[in-house]
PDB file of C-alpha atoms and ligand atoms in Angstrom:
ATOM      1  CA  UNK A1316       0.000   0.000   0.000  1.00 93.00           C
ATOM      2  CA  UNK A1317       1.434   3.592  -0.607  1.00 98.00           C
ATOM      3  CA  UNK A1318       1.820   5.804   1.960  1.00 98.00           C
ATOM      4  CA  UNK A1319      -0.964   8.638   1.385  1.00 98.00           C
ATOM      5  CA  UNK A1320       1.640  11.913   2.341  1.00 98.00           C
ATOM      6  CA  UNK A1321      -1.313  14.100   4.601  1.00 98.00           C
ATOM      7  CA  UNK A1322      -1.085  17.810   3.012  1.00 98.00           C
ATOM      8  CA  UNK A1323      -3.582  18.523   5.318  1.00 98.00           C
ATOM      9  CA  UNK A1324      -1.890  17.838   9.263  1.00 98.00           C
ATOM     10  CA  UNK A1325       1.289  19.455   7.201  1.00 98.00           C
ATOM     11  CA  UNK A1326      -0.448  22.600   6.191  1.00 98.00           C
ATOM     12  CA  UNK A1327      -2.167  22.701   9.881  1.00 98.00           C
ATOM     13  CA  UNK A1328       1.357  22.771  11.176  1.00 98.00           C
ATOM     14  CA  UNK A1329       3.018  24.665   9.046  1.00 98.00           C
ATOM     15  CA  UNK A1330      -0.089  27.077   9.815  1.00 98.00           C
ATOM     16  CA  UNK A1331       1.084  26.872  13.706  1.00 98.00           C
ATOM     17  CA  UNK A1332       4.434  27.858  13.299  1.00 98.00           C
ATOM     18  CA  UNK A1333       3.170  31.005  10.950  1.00 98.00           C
ATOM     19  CA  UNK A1334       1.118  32.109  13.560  1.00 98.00           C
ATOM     20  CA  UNK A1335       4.031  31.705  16.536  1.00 98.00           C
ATOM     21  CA  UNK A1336       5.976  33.978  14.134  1.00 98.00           C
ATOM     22  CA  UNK A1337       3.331  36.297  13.681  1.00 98.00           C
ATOM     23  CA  UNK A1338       3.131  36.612  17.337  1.00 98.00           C
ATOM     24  CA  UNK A1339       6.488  36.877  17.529  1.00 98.00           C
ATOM     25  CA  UNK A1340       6.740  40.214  14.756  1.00 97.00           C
ATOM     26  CA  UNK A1341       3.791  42.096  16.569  1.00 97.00           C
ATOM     27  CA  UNK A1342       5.948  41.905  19.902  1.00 97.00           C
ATOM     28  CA  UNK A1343       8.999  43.317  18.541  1.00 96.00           C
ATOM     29  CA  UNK A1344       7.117  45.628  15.986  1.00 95.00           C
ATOM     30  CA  UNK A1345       3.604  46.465  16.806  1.00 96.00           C
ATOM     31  CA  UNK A1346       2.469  45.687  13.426  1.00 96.00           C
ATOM     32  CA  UNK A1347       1.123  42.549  12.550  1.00 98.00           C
ATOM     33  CA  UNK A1348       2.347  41.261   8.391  1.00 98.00           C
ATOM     34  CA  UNK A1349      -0.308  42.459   6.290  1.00 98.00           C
ATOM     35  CA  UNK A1350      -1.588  40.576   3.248  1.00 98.00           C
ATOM     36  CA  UNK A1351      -3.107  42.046   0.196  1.00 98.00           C
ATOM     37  CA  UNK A1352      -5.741  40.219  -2.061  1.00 98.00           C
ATOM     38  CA  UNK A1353      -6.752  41.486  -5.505  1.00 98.00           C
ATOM     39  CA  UNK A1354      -9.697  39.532  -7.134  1.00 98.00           C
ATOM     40  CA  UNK A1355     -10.468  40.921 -10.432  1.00 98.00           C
ATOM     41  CA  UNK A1356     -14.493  39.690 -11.893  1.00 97.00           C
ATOM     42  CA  UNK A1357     -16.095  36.595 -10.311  1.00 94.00           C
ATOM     43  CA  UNK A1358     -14.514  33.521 -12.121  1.00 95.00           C
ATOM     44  CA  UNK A1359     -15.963  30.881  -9.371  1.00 93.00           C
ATOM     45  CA  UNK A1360     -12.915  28.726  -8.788  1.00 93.00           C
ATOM     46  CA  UNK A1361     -11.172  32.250  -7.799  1.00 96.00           C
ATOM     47  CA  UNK A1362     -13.884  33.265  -5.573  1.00 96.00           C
ATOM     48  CA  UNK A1363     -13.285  30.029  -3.380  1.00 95.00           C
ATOM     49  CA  UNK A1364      -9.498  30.124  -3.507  1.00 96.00           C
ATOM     50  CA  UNK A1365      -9.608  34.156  -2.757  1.00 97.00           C
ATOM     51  CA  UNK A1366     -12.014  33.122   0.498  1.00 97.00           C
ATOM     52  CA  UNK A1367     -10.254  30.109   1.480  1.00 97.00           C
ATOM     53  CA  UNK A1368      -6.755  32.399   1.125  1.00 97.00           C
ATOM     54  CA  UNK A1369      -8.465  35.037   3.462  1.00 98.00           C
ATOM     55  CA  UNK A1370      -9.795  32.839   5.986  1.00 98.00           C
ATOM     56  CA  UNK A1371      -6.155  31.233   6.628  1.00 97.00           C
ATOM     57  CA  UNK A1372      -4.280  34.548   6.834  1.00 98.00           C
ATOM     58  CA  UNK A1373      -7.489  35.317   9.781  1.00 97.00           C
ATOM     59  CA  UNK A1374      -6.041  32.217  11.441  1.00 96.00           C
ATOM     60  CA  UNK A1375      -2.611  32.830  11.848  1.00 98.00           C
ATOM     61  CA  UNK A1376      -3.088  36.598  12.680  1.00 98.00           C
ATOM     62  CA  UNK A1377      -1.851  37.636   9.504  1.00 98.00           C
ATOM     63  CA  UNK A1378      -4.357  41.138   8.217  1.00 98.00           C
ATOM     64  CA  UNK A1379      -5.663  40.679   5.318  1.00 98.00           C
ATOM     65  CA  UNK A1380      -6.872  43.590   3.018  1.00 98.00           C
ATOM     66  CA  UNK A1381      -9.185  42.522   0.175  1.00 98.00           C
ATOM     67  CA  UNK A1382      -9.848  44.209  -3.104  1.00 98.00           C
ATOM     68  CA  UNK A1383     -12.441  43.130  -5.541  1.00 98.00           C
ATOM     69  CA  UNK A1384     -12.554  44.802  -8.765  1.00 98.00           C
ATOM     70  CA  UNK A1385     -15.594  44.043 -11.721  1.00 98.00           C
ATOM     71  CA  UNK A1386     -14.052  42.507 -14.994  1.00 97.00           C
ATOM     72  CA  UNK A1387     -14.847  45.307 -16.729  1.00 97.00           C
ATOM     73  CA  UNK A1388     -11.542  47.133 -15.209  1.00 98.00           C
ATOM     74  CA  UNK A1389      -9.181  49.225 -16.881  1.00 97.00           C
ATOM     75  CA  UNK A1390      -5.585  47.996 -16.850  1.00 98.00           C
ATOM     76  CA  UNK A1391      -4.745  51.582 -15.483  1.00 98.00           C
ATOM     77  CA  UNK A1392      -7.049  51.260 -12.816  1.00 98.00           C
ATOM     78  CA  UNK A1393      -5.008  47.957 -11.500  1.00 98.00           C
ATOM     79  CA  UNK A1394      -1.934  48.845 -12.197  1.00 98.00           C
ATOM     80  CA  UNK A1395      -3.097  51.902  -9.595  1.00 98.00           C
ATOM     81  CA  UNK A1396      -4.353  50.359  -7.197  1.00 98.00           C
ATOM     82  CA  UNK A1397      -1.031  47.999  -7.214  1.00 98.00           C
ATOM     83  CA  UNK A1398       1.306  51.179  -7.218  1.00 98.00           C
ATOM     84  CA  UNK A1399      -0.588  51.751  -3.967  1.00 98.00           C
ATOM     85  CA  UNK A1400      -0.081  48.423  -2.798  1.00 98.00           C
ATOM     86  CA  UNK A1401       3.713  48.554  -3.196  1.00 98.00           C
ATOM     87  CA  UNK A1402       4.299  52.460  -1.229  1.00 98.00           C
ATOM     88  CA  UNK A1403       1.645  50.746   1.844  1.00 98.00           C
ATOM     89  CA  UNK A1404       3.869  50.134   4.796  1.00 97.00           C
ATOM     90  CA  UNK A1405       0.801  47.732   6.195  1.00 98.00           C
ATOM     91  CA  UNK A1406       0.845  45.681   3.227  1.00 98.00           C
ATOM     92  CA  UNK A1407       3.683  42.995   3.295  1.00 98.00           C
ATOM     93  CA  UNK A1408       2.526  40.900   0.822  1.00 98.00           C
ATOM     94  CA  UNK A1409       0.415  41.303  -3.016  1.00 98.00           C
ATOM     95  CA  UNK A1410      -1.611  38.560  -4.415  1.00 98.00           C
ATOM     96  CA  UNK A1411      -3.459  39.038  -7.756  1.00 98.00           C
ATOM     97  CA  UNK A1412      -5.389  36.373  -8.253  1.00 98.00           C
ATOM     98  CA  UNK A1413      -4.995  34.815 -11.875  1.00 97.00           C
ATOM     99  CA  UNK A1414      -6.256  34.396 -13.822  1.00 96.00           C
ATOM    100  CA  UNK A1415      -7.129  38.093 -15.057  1.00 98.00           C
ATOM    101  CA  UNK A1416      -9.697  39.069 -16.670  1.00 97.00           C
ATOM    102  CA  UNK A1417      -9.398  39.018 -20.881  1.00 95.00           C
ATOM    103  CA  UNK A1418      -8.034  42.555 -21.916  1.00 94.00           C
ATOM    104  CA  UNK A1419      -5.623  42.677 -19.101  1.00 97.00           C
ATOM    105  CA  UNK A1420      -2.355  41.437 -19.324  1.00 98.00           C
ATOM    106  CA  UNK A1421      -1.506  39.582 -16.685  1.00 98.00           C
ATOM    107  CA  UNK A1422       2.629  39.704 -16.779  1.00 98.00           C
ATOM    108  CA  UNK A1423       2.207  43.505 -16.916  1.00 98.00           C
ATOM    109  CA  UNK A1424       0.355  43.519 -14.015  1.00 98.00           C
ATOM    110  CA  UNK A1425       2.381  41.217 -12.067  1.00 98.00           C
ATOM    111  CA  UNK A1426       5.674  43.085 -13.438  1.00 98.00           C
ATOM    112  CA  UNK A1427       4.309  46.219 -11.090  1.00 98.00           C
ATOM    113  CA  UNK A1428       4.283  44.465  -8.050  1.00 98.00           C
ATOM    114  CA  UNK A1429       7.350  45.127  -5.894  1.00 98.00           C
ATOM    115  CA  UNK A1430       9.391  41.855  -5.462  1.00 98.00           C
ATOM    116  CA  UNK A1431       9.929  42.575  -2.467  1.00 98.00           C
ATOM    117  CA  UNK A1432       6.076  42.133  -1.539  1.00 98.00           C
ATOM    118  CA  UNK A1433       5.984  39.279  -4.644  1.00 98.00           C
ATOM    119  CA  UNK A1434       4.029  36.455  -2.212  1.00 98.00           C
ATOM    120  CA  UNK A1435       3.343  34.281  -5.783  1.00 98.00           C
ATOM    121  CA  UNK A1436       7.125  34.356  -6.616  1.00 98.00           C
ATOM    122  CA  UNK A1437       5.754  35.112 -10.119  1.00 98.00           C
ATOM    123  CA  UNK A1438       7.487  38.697 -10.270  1.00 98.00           C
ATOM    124  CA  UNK A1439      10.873  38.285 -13.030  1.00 98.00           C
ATOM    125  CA  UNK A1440      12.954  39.076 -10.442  1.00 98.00           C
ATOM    126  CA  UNK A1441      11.936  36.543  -7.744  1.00 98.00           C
ATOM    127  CA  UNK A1442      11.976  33.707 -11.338  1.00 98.00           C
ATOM    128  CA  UNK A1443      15.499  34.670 -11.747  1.00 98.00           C
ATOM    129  CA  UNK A1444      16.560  34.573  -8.231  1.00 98.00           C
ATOM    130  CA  UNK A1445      14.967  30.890  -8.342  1.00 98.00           C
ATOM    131  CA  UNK A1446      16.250  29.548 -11.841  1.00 97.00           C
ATOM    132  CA  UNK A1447      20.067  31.153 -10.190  1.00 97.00           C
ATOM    133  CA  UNK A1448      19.102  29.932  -6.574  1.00 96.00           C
ATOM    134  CA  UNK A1449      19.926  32.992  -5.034  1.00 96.00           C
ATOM    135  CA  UNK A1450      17.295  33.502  -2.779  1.00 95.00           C
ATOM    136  CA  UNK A1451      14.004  35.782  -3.172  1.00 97.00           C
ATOM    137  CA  UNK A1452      10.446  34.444  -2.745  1.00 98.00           C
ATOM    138  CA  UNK A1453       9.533  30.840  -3.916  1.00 98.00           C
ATOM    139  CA  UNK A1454       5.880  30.194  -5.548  1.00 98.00           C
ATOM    140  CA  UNK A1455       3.668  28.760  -3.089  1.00 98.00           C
ATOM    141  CA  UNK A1456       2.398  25.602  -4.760  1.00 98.00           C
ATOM    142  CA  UNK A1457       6.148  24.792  -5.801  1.00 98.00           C
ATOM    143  CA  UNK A1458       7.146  25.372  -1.902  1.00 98.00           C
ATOM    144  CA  UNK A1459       4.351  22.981  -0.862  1.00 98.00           C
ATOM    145  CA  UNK A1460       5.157  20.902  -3.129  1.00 99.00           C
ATOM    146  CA  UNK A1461       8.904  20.650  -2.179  1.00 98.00           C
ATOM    147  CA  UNK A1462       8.142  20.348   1.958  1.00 98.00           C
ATOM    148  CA  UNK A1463       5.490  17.569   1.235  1.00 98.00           C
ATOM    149  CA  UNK A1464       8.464  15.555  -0.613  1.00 99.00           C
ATOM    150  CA  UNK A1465      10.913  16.768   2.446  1.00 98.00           C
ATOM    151  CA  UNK A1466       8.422  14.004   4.495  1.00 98.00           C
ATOM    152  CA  UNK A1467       9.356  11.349   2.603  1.00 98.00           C
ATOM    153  CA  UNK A1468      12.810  12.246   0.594  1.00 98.00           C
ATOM    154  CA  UNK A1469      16.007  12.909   2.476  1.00 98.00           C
ATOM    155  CA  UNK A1470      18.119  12.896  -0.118  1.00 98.00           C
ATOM    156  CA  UNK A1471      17.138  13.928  -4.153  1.00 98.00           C
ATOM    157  CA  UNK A1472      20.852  13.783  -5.509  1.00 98.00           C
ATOM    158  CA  UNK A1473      20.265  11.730  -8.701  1.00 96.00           C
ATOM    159  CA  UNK A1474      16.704  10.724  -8.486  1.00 98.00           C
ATOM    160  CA  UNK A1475      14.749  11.199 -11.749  1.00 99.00           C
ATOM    161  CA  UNK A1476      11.723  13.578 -11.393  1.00 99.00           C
ATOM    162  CA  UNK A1477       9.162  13.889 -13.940  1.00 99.00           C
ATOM    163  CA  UNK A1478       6.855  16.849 -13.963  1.00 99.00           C
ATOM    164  CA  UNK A1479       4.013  17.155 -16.143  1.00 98.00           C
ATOM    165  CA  UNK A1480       3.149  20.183 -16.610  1.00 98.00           C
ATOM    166  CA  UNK A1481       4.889  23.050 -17.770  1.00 98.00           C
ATOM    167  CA  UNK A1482       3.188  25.955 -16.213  1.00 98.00           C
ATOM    168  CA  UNK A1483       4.999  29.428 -14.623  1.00 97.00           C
ATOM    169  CA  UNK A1484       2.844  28.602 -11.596  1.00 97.00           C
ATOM    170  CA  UNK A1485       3.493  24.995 -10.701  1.00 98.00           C
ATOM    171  CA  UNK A1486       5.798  23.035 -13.571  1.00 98.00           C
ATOM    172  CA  UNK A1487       8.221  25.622 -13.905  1.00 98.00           C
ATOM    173  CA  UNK A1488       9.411  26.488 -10.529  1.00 98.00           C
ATOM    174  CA  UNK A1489       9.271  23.078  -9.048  1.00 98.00           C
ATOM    175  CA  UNK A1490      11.508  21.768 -12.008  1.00 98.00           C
ATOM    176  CA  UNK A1491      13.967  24.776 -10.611  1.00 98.00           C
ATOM    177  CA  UNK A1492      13.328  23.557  -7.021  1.00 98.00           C
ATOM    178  CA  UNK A1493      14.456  19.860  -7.928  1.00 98.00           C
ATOM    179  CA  UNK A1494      17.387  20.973  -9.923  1.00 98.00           C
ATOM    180  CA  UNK A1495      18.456  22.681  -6.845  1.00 97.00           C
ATOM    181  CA  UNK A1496      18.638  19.712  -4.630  1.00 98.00           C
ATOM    182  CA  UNK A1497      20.282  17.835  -7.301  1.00 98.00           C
ATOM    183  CA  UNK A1498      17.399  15.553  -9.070  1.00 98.00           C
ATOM    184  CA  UNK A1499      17.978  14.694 -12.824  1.00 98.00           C
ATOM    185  CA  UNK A1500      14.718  16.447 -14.046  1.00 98.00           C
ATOM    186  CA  UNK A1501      12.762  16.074 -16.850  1.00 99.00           C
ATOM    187  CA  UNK A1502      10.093  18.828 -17.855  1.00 98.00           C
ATOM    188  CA  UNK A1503       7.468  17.360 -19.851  1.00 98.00           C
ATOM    189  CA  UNK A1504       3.850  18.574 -21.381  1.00 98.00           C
ATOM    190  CA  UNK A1505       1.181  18.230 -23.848  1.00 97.00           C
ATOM    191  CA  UNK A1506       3.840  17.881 -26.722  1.00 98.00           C
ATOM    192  CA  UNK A1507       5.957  15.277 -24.831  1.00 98.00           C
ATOM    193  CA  UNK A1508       6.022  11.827 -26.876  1.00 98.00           C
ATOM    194  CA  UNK A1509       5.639   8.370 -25.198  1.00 98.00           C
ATOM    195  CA  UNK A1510       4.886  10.450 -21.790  1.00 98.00           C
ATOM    196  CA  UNK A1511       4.119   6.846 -19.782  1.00 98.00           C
ATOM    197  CA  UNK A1512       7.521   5.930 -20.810  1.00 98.00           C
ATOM    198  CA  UNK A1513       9.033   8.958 -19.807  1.00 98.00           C
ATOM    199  CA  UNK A1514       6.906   8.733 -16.396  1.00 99.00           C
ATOM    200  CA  UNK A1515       7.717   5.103 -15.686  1.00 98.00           C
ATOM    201  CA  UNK A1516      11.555   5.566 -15.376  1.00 98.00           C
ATOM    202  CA  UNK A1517      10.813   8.908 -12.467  1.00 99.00           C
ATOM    203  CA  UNK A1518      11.476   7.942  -8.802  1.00 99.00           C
ATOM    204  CA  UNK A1519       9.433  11.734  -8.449  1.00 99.00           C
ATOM    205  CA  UNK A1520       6.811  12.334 -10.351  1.00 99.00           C
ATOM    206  CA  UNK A1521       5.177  16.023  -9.887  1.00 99.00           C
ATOM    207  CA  UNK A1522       1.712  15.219 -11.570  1.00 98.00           C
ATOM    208  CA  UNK A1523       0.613  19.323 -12.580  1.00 98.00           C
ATOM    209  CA  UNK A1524      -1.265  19.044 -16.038  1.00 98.00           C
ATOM    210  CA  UNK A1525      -5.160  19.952 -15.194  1.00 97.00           C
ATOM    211  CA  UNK A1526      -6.057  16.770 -16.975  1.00 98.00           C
ATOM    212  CA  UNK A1527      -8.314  14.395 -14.520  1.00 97.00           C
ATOM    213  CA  UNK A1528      -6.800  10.886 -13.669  1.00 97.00           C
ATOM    214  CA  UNK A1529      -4.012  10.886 -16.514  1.00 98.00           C
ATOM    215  CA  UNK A1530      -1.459   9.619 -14.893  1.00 98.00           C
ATOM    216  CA  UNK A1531      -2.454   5.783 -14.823  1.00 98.00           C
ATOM    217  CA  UNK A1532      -1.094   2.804 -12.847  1.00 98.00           C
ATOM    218  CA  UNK A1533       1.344   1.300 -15.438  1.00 98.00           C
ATOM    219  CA  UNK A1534       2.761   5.218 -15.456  1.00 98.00           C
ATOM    220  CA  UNK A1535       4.462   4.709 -12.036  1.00 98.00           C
ATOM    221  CA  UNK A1536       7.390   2.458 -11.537  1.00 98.00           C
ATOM    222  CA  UNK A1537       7.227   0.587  -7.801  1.00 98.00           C
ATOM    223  CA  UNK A1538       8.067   2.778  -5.271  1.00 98.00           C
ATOM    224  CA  UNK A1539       7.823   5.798  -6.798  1.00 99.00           C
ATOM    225  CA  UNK A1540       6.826   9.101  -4.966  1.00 99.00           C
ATOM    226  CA  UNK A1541       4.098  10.743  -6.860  1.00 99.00           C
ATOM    227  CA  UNK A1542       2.474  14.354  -6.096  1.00 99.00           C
ATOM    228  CA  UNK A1543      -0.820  15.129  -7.040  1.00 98.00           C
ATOM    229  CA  UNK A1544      -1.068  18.507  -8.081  1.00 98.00           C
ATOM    230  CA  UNK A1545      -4.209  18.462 -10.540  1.00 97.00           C
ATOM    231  CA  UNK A1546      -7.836  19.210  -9.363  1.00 96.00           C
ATOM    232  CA  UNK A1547     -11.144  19.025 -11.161  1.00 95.00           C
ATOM    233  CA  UNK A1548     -14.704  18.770 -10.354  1.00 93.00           C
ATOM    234  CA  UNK A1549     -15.724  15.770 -12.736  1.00 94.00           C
ATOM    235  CA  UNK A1550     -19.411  14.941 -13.149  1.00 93.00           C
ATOM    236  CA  UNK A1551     -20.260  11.309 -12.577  1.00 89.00           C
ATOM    237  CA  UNK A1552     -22.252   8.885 -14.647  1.00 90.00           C
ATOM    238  CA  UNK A1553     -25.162   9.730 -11.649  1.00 92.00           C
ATOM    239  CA  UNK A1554     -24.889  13.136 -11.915  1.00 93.00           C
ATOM    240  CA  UNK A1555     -23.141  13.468  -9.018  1.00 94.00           C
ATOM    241  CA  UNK A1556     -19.986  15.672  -9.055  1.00 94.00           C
ATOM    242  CA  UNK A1557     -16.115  15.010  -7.447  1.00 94.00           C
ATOM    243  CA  UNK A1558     -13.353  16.349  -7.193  1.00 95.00           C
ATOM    244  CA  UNK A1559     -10.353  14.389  -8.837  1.00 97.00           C
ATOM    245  CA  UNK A1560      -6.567  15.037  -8.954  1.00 98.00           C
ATOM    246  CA  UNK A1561      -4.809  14.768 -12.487  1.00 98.00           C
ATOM    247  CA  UNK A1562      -3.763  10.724 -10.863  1.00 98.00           C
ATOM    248  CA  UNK A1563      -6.045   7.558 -10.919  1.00 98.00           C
ATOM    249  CA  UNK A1564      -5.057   7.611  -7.158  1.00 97.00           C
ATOM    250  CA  UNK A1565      -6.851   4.674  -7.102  1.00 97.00           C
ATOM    251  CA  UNK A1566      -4.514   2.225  -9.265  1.00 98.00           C
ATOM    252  CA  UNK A1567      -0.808   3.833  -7.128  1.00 98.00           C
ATOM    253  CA  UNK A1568      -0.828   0.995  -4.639  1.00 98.00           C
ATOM    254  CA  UNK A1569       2.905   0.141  -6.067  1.00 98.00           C
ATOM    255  CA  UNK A1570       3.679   3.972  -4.905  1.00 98.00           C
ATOM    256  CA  UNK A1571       6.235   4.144  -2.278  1.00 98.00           C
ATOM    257  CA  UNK A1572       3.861   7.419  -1.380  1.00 98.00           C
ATOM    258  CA  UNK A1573       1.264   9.807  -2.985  1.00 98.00           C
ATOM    259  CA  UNK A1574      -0.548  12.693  -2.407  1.00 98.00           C
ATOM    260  CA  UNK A1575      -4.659  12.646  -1.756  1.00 98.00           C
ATOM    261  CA  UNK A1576      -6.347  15.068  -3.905  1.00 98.00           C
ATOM    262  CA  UNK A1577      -7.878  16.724  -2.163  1.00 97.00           C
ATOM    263  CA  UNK A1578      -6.625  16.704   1.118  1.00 97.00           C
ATOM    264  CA  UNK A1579      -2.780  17.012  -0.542  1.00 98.00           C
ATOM    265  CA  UNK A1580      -1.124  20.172  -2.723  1.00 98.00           C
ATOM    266  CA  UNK A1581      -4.202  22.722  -1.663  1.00 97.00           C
ATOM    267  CA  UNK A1582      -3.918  22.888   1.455  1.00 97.00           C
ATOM    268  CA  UNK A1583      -0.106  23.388   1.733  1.00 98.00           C
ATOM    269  CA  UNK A1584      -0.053  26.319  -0.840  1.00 98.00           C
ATOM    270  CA  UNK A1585      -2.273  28.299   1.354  1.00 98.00           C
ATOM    271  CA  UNK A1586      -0.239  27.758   3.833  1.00 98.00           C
ATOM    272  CA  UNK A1587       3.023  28.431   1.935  1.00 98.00           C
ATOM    273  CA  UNK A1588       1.251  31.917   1.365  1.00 98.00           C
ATOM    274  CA  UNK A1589       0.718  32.597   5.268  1.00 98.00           C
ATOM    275  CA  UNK A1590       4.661  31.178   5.329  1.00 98.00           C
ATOM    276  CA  UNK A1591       5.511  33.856   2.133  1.00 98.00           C
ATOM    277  CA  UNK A1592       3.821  36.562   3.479  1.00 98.00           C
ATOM    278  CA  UNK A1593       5.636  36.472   6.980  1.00 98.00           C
ATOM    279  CA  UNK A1594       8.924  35.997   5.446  1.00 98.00           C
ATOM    280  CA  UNK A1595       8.475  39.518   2.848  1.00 98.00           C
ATOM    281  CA  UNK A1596       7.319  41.422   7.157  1.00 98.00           C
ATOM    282  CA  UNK A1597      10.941  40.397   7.739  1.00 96.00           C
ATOM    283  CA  UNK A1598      12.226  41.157   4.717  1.00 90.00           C
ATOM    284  CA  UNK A1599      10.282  44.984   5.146  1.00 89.00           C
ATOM    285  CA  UNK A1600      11.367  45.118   8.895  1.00 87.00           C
ATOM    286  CA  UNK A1601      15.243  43.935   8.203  1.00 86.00           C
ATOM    287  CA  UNK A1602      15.055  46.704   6.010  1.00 81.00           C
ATOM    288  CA  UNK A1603      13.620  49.523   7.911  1.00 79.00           C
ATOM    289  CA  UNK A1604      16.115  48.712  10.464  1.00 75.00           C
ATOM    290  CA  UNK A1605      19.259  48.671   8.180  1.00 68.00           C
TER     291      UNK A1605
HETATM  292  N1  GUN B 317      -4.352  30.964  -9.639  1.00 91.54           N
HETATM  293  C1  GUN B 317      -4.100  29.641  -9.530  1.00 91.54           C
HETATM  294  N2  GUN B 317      -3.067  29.432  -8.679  1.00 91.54           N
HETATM  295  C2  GUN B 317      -2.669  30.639  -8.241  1.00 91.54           C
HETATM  296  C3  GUN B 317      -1.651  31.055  -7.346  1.00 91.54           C
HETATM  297  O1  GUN B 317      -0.881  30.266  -6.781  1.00 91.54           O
HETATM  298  N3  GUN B 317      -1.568  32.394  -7.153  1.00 91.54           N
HETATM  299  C4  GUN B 317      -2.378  33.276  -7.784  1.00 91.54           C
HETATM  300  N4  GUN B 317      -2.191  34.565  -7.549  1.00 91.54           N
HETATM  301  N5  GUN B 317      -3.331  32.924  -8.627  1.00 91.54           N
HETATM  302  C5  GUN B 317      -3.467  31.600  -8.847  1.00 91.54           C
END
């Protein structure tokens, strides 16, 4: 049987020591870290991750400071209220949730954001720092991603790693954060030829292609790790609806370990964000002090 890796008691504890900390930077500065939240027109998915993103930051005493903006939005108007954003000493930390509305381009908007307040890691700046691993703020899924491997990896030097997925959000970085610790990685996507044979031979696999259950049984070589990054509400022969993960969890008994979706990735990048946004209040208070 694999070992199901719980992203949830991880998240839950990461969560504990964010909140410690947070205690810890309103004793020495007064100020608790502030988070901001930018939620441009009501694409549903967003909506619940926005909420779900808010909620946390209540948890660990982190502020949160929400802006909702209609779709209809100028690209000015954004860029504004980011500008804003970047000169407020209560705001530590920036999220724009993406995706943006059509007419607005996205790596504009994300180019404005200071890096220093960058919470996604998506800013240029903080993607160089990570491609030359020297330092700056990680993407949140990738850093999840990484600490739920930590449980069960000591030591990557040499393992293969497949990821699917070739996303700035999720395939991208991780490949970066493997590469650090030494993995031989392999970056694969929709164009990638004989992908189950290229999966089979991974000792990692990092499963982040939004497509439901493709990563099959004969996919994963015995005793491979395998993270489920993919989720999707799929509507049953019944009618009835689930969520699935982008792995047939279901045929991975021959997994050394695997991720539950959900239950796995989610969890931990929300509280990689709490993590991110308490690291940029010591970044802003290390500075002020210099
Ligand atoms: N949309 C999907 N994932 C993410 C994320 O990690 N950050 C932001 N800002 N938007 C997202």
């Amino acid at each position: 049987m694999a070992q199901i890796i719980d992203g949830k008691a991880m998240a839950r504890a990461l969560t504990e020591r964010t909140a410690d900390e947070v205690r810890q930077i309103v004793a020495e500065t007064g100020t608790p870290p502030g988070l901001a939240v930018v939620l441009v027109g009501n694409d549903p998915a967003s909506e619940v991750y926005v909420g779900r993103k808010i909620a946390q930051c209540r948890k660990a005493g982190i502020v949160s400071f929400e802006h909702r903006m209609p779709a209809t939005t100028a690209e000015g108007e954004l860029h504004a209220l980011i500008d804003q954003l970047n000169a407020d000493p209560a705001v530590h930390g920036i999220l724009v949730q993406l995706p943006l509305p059509a007419g607005i381009d996205a790596a504009r908007v994300l180019d404005r954001i200071s890096p220093l307040k960058d919470v996604d890691g998506f800013h240029p700046v903080n993607v160089g720092r990570l491609s030359t691993g020297t330092g700056g703020l990680v993407p949140c899924t990738p850093l999840g991603i990484m600490m739920l491997l930590d449980s069960v990896i000591d030591d990557y030097r040499g393992l293969n790693a497949v990821v699917i997925g070739k996303s700035n959000i999720v395939g991208k970085p991780v490949s970066m954060l493997l590469l650090e610790r030494e993995a031989t990685v392999t970056v694969t996507h929709i164009e990638t030829r004989d992908l189950p044979d290229v999966a089979r031979k991974a000792d990692i696999i990092v499963a982040a292609a939004g497509a439901p259950q493709l990563v099959r049984g004969y996919w994963v070589k015995p005793g491979a790790v395998v993270i489920d990054v993919g989720i999707t509400r799929v509507t049953d022969h019944d009618g009835s609806s689930k969520i699935v993960g982008d792995c047939a969890t279901h045929e991975l008994e021959h997994a050394r370990a695997v991720t539950p979706v959900p239950g796995g990735v989610g969890p931990m990048t929300i509280a990689c964000l709490l993590a991110n946004t308490v690291r940029a209040a010591r970044i802003a208070s290390a500075s002020s002090n210099a």
